[in-house]
mmCIF file of C-alpha atoms in Angstrom:
data_model
loop_
_atom_site.group_PDB
_atom_site.id
_atom_site.type_symbol
_atom_site.label_atom_id
_atom_site.label_comp_id
_atom_site.label_asym_id
_atom_site.label_seq_id
_atom_site.Cartn_x
_atom_site.Cartn_y
_atom_site.Cartn_z
ATOM 1 C CA MET A 2 -71.717 37.539 16.722
ATOM 2 C CA SER A 3 -70.601 36.700 20.496
ATOM 3 C CA LEU A 4 -67.306 34.959 21.035
ATOM 4 C CA THR A 5 -69.860 32.238 22.832
ATOM 5 C CA ASP A 6 -71.568 31.589 19.667
ATOM 6 C CA LEU A 7 -68.828 29.879 17.736
ATOM 7 C CA PRO A 8 -68.803 26.670 16.170
ATOM 8 C CA LEU A 9 -66.571 24.853 18.153
ATOM 9 C CA LEU A 10 -67.744 26.282 21.524
ATOM 10 C CA GLY A 11 -71.359 25.269 20.262
ATOM 11 C CA MET A 12 -69.914 22.093 19.874
ATOM 12 C CA LEU A 13 -68.506 21.883 23.234
ATOM 13 C CA ARG A 14 -71.606 22.933 24.936
ATOM 14 C CA THR A 15 -73.540 19.515 22.428
ATOM 15 C CA ARG A 16 -70.940 17.262 24.185
ATOM 16 C CA MET A 17 -71.422 18.431 28.012
ATOM 17 C CA HIS A 18 -75.631 18.439 27.541
ATOM 18 C CA TRP A 19 -75.421 15.048 25.452
ATOM 19 C CA HIS A 20 -72.382 13.559 28.831
ATOM 20 C CA GLN A 21 -75.278 15.233 31.335
ATOM 21 C CA ALA A 22 -78.530 13.425 29.410
ATOM 22 C CA ARG A 23 -76.143 10.177 29.490
ATOM 23 C CA GLN A 24 -75.576 10.581 33.177
ATOM 24 C CA ALA A 25 -79.140 10.682 33.798
ATOM 25 C CA LEU A 26 -79.753 8.205 31.952
ATOM 26 C CA LEU A 27 -76.657 5.582 33.514
ATOM 27 C CA ALA A 28 -78.175 6.771 37.195
ATOM 28 C CA GLU A 29 -81.775 5.604 36.242
ATOM 29 C CA ASN A 30 -80.371 2.280 34.863
ATOM 30 C CA VAL A 31 -78.827 1.812 38.433
ATOM 31 C CA ALA A 32 -82.044 2.961 40.211
ATOM 32 C CA ASN A 33 -83.816 0.190 38.568
ATOM 33 C CA ALA A 34 -81.444 -2.448 38.406
ATOM 34 C CA ASP A 35 -83.569 -4.318 41.506
ATOM 35 C CA MET A 36 -87.110 -3.606 39.143
ATOM 36 C CA PRO A 37 -88.222 -6.977 37.316
ATOM 37 C CA GLY A 38 -87.961 -6.483 33.311
ATOM 38 C CA PHE A 39 -86.480 -2.955 33.323
ATOM 39 C CA ARG A 40 -83.550 -3.403 30.660
ATOM 40 C CA PRO A 41 -80.716 -0.582 30.608
ATOM 41 C CA ARG A 42 -80.805 1.899 28.042
ATOM 42 C CA ASP A 43 -77.768 4.620 26.588
ATOM 43 C CA LEU A 44 -77.727 7.014 24.350
ATOM 44 C CA ALA A 45 -75.328 6.997 21.204
ATOM 45 C CA GLU A 46 -72.894 8.840 20.937
ATOM 46 C CA PRO A 47 -73.559 12.031 18.992
ATOM 47 C CA SER A 48 -71.523 11.949 15.024
ATOM 48 C CA ALA A 49 -70.332 14.622 12.675
ATOM 49 C CA ALA A 50 -73.358 14.364 11.166
ATOM 50 C CA SER A 51 -75.565 15.077 13.842
ATOM 51 C CA VAL A 52 -73.342 18.011 14.913
ATOM 52 C CA LYS A 53 -73.623 19.330 10.911
ATOM 53 C CA LEU A 54 -69.728 19.745 11.487
ATOM 54 C CA ALA A 55 -68.309 21.946 8.762
ATOM 55 C CA THR A 56 -65.798 19.747 6.705
ATOM 56 C CA PRO A 57 -63.776 20.983 3.668
ATOM 57 C CA LEU A 58 -64.737 20.787 -0.120
ATOM 58 C CA GLY A 59 -64.823 17.637 -1.050
ATOM 59 C CA ALA A 60 -63.908 15.977 2.639
ATOM 60 C CA SER A 61 -66.163 13.133 3.468
ATOM 61 C CA VAL A 62 -66.616 12.802 7.182
ATOM 62 C CA GLY A 63 -66.035 8.701 8.635
ATOM 63 C CA GLY A 64 -68.120 6.857 10.695
ATOM 64 C CA ASP A 65 -65.096 8.028 13.637
ATOM 65 C CA GLY A 66 -66.120 11.696 12.831
ATOM 66 C CA ILE A 67 -62.512 12.547 10.980
ATOM 67 C CA ALA A 68 -62.851 14.637 7.923
ATOM 68 C CA ARG A 69 -61.382 12.435 4.645
ATOM 69 C CA THR A 70 -59.791 15.079 1.995
ATOM 70 C CA ASP A 71 -58.419 11.928 0.451
ATOM 71 C CA SER A 72 -58.812 8.454 -0.376
ATOM 72 C CA THR A 73 -55.806 7.201 0.377
ATOM 73 C CA HIS A 74 -56.634 8.338 4.393
ATOM 74 C CA ILE A 75 -56.108 5.158 7.070
ATOM 75 C CA GLY A 76 -60.153 5.279 8.489
ATOM 76 C CA MET A 77 -60.659 3.937 12.006
ATOM 77 C CA THR A 78 -62.882 0.360 11.665
ATOM 78 C CA ALA A 79 -65.495 -0.136 14.072
ATOM 79 C CA SER A 80 -64.626 -3.520 14.383
ATOM 80 C CA ALA A 81 -62.353 -5.296 17.049
ATOM 81 C CA GLY A 82 -58.614 -4.286 16.138
ATOM 82 C CA PRO A 83 -56.633 -2.375 18.513
ATOM 83 C CA ASN A 84 -58.241 0.463 19.042
ATOM 84 C CA ALA A 85 -61.511 -1.266 20.154
ATOM 85 C CA ASP A 86 -62.190 -0.623 23.757
ATOM 86 C CA PRO A 87 -63.581 -3.895 25.058
ATOM 87 C CA ARG A 88 -65.512 -2.199 27.614
ATOM 88 C CA ARG A 89 -68.138 -0.869 25.145
ATOM 89 C CA PHE A 90 -69.576 -4.668 24.470
ATOM 90 C CA LYS A 91 -73.386 -3.764 24.294
ATOM 91 C CA GLY A 92 -74.536 -7.040 25.660
ATOM 92 C CA PHE A 93 -75.887 -7.687 29.233
ATOM 93 C CA GLU A 94 -76.903 -10.594 31.258
ATOM 94 C CA VAL A 95 -80.417 -10.942 32.198
ATOM 95 C CA ARG A 96 -81.529 -12.442 36.079
ATOM 96 C CA PRO A 97 -84.393 -14.399 36.377
ATOM 97 C CA SER A 98 -86.871 -11.466 37.245
ATOM 98 C CA GLY A 99 -85.940 -10.244 33.873
ATOM 99 C CA ASN A 100 -83.488 -7.352 35.006
ATOM 100 C CA GLY A 101 -80.709 -6.845 32.838
ATOM 101 C CA VAL A 102 -78.530 -4.199 34.278
ATOM 102 C CA ASN A 103 -75.369 -5.199 35.691
ATOM 103 C CA LEU A 104 -74.132 -3.045 37.599
ATOM 104 C CA GLU A 105 -70.288 -2.721 37.282
ATOM 105 C CA GLU A 106 -70.824 -2.242 33.688
ATOM 106 C CA GLU A 107 -73.215 0.781 34.678
ATOM 107 C CA MET A 108 -71.006 2.344 37.048
ATOM 108 C CA MET A 109 -67.587 1.716 34.947
ATOM 109 C CA LYS A 110 -70.063 4.107 31.881
ATOM 110 C CA ALA A 111 -70.933 6.647 34.902
ATOM 111 C CA GLY A 112 -67.487 6.997 35.833
ATOM 112 C CA ASP A 113 -65.969 7.135 32.159
ATOM 113 C CA ASN A 114 -68.939 9.590 31.832
ATOM 114 C CA GLN A 115 -67.669 11.891 34.524
ATOM 115 C CA SER A 116 -63.920 11.911 33.248
ATOM 116 C CA ASP A 117 -64.867 12.837 30.051
ATOM 117 C CA TYR A 118 -67.446 15.807 30.808
ATOM 118 C CA GLN A 119 -64.588 16.808 33.060
ATOM 119 C CA LEU A 120 -62.324 17.105 30.222
ATOM 120 C CA VAL A 121 -64.943 18.925 27.924
ATOM 121 C CA ALA A 122 -65.595 21.564 30.336
ATOM 122 C CA SER A 123 -61.800 21.770 31.291
ATOM 123 C CA LEU A 124 -61.722 22.757 26.885
ATOM 124 C CA TYR A 125 -64.573 24.605 26.888
ATOM 125 C CA GLN A 126 -62.967 27.135 30.182
ATOM 126 C CA LYS A 127 -59.779 27.006 28.471
ATOM 127 C CA SER A 128 -60.940 27.624 24.911
ATOM 128 C CA LEU A 129 -63.532 30.690 26.542
ATOM 129 C CA ASP A 130 -60.050 31.839 28.097
ATOM 130 C CA ALA A 131 -58.272 31.621 24.968
ATOM 131 C CA LEU A 132 -60.756 33.926 23.621
ATOM 132 C CA LYS A 133 -60.337 36.888 26.057
ATOM 133 C CA ILE A 134 -56.434 37.131 26.047
ATOM 134 C CA ALA A 135 -57.320 37.075 22.189
ATOM 135 C CA VAL A 136 -59.207 39.918 22.580
ATOM 136 C CA GLY A 137 -57.888 41.753 25.706
ATOM 137 C CA LYS A 138 -60.019 41.068 28.238
ATOM 138 C CA ARG A 139 -57.957 39.762 30.532
#
C-alpha cells in the first residue's frame, strides 16, 4: 500500500474533485446568465454515506457526517439555528425571460467554493508532508 492510498488522503482527493466539478457547474451558471429559460444548478455536498467512511462498531453517522457512538450525543439539525448559513438558501428569482440565475449568489458560491478547495488542497499537502516526515523521506 502506498502512502497516497490512505483513506484520509482518498477523502481529501474526493473532496477536491467535488470542488472542481462544482466550480465548473457554477461557471456554467454564470456563463448562461442571459440565456432565456436557463435554471441554475448546483452539486449536492458529498455525504458520509457516499464517501463510505469507516465508523466504529455500533456508531451511526448523522446527516452532518459526524459519527455518533452514543445516542446522547448532540447532532446538528438541518433547520435554521445558530449554525445555519443564510447564503445557502436554495431559492432563486426568475426573470421574465425564464432565467433563474442570480449573479451575486453564483459569485458568492464560487468564492466560497474556491476558498474551500484551497483549504482541502492545503490539508492534502500538509498530510503528505507529515507522512514524508514520519517515513523519514524529509
